[in-house]
C-alpha positions as a printed NumPy array, in Angstrom:
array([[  5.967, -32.7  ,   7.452],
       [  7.847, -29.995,   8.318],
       [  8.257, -29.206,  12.594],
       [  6.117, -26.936,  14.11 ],
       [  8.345, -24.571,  14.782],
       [  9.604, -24.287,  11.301],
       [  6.414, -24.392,  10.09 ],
       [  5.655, -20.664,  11.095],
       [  8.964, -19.674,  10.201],
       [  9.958, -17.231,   6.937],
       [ 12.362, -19.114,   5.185],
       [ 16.348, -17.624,   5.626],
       [ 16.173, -17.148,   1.984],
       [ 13.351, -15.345,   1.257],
       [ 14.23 , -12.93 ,   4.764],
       [ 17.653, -12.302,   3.043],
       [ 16.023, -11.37 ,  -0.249],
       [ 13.748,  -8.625,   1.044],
       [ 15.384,  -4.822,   1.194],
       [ 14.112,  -4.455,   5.106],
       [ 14.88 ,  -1.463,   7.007],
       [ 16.786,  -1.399,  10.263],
       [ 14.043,  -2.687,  12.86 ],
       [ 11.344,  -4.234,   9.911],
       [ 10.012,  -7.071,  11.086],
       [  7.894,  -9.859,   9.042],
       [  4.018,  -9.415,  10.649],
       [  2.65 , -12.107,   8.402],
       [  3.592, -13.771,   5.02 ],
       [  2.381, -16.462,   2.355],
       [  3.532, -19.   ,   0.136],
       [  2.894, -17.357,  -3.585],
       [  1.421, -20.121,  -6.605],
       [  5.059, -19.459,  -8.199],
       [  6.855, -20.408,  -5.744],
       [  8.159, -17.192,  -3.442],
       [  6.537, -15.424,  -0.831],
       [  3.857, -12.295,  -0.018],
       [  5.584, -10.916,   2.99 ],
       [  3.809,  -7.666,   5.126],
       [  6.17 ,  -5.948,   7.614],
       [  5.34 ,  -2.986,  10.156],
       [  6.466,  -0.315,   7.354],
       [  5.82 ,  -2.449,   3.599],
       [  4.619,  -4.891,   1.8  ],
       [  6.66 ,  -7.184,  -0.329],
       [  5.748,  -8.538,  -3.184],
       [  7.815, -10.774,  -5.192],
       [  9.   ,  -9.746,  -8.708],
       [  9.517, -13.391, -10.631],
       [ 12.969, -12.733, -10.593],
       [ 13.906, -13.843,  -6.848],
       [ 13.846, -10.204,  -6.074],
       [ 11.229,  -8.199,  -4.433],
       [  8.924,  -4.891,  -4.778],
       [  9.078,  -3.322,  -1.789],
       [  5.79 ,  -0.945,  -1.503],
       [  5.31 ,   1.058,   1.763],
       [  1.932,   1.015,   3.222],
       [  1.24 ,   4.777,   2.218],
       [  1.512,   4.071,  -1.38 ],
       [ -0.842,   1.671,  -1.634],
       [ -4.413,   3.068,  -2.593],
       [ -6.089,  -0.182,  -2.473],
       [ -6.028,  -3.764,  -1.985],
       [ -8.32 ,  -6.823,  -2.732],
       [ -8.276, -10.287,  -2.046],
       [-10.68 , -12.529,  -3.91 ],
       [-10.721, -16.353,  -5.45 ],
       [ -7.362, -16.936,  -4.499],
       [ -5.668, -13.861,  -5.847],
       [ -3.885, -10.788,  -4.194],
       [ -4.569,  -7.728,  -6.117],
       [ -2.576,  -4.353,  -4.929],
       [ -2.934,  -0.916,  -6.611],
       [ -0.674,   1.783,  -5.756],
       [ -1.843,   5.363,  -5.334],
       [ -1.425,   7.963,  -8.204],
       [ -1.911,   5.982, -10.971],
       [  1.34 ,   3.262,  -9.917],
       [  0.884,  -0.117, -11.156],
       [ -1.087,  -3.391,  -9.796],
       [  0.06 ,  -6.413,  -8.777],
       [ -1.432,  -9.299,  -8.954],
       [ -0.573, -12.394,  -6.969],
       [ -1.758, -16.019,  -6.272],
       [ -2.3  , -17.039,  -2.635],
       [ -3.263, -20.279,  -2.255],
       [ -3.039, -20.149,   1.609],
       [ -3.204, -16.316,   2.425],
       [ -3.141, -16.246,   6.226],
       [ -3.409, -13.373,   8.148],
       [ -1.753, -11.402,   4.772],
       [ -5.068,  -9.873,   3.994],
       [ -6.349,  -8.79 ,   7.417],
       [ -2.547,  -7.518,   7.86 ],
       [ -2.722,  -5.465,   4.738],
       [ -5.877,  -3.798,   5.386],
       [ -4.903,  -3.199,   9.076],
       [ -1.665,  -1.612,   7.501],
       [ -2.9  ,   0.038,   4.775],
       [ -5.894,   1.759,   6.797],
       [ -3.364,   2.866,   9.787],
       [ -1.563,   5.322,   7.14 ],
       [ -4.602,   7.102,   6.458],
       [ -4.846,  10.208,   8.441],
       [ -7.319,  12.376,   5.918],
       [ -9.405,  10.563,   3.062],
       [-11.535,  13.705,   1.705],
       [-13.643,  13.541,  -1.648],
       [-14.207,  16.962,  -2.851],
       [-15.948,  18.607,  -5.901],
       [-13.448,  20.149,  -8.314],
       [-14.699,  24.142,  -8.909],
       [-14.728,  23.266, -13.168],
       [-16.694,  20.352, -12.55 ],
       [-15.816,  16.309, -11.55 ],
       [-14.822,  15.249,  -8.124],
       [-10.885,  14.499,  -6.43 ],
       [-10.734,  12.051,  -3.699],
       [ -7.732,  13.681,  -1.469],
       [ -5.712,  11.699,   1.014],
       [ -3.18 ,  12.309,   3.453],
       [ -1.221,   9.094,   4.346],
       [  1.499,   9.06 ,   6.747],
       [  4.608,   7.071,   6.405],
       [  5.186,   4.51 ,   9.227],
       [  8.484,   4.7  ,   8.708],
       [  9.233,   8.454,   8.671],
       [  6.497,  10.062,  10.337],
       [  6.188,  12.044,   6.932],
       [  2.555,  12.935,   5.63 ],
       [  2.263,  12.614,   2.205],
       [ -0.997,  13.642,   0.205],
       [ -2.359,  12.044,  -3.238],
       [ -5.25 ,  12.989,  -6.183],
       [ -7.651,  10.251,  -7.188],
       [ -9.583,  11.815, -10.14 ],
       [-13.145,  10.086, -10.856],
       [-13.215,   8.602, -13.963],
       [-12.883,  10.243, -17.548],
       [-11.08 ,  13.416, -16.118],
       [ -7.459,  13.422, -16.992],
       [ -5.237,  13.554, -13.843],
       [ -2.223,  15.169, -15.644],
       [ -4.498,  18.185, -17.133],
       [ -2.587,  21.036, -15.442],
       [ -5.889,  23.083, -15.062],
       [ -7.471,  20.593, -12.917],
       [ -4.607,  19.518, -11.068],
       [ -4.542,  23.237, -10.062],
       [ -7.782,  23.196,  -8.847],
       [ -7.193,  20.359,  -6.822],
       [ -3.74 ,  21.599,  -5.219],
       [ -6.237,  24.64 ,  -4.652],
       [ -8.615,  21.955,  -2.583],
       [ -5.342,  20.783,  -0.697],
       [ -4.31 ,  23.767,   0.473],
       [ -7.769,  25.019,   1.722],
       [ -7.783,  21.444,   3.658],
       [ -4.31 ,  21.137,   5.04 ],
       [ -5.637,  25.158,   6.604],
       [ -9.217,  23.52 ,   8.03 ],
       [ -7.044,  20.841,   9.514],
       [ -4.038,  22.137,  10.771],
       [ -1.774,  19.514,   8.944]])
C-alpha cells in the first residue's frame, strides 16, 4: 500500500508528460484502464493518447462530456473528435469537468435558422486568455459546411453579439 501522502499524489511522470502552461495546476486526475492518467487542470483537460503523450483540450472546446458505466466520453465542439476513456476509479474527474466545462460558457443560444432548421450558438470564454470564442451546432441532417446556412447563422451571431454587447 502505497503512503497516504503519495496516494493523492500525480505521479512525476505523468506531470512531466502533460504540455501545462505557466501556472496550470492538476485540480483532479484518474488512473485510465490502460494504464496512464485523465488529468483536469484550471485551463484543460488531458487526455492520454496511447502513446505516453497527451491531448491537451481546453475547457472551451469541449461541447460535451459524459460519464457512464465506467467510461469517459468527451466531444469537442464543431464537429472535433470524441474520446473515449476507461475510468475505473473516476474521482472528482467528472464533477471537475462539468464544473470546468460549464464555467466557459458565457452565451448558449438555440436559434431558428431564417431557411428553415435550428443552430445552437455558444460563446465560450477561454480560461486561459480571457478570449471569447463562439461555435455552430447544427440539428441533425443539416450540413454544417453548406455555405448558405452557415451564412445565415453568422447572420444570427452578429444580431446576438449586438443584443448582448459581447
Amino acid at each position: 500500500m502505497l503512503p497516504s501522502f503519495t496516494r493523492n499524489r500525480l505521479p512525476a511522470s505523468v506531470r512531466e508528460a502533460l504540455d501545462l502552461v505557466r501556472g496550470e495546476r492538476p485540480l483532479a486526475f484518474a488512473p485510465t484502464r490502460g494504464g496512464s492518467y485523465v488529468v483536469a487542470t484550471g485551463v484543460a483537460l488531458h487526455l492520454p493518447t496511447g502513446d505516453g503523450g497527451f491531448v491537451r483540450l481546453p475547457w472551451e472546446r469541449i461541447d460535451r462530456a459524459t460519464w457512464d458505466k465506467g467510461r469517459l466520453s468527451v466531444h469537442e465542439t464543431s464537429g472535433g473528435p470524441a474520446h473515449h476513456v476507461g475510468l475505473p476509479d473516476p474521482g472528482s474527474v467528472p464533477e471537475t469537468i462539468r464544473e470546468r466545462v460549464t464555467s466557459t460558457i458565457v452565451v448558449n443560444h438555440p436559434a431558428a435558422l431564417p431557411g428553415g432548421g435550428k443552430v445552437r450558438i455558444t460563446g465560450r470564454r477561454s480560461p486561459a486568455t480571457g478570449e471569447l470564442r463562439w461555435s455552430f451546432v447544427f440539428e441533425a441532417g443539416l450540413d454544417p459546411d453548406d455555405p448558405g446556412l452557415r451564412a445565415q447563422a453568422e447572420q444570427l451571431l452578429e444580431n446576438l453579439r449586438r443584443q448582448t454587447g459581447l
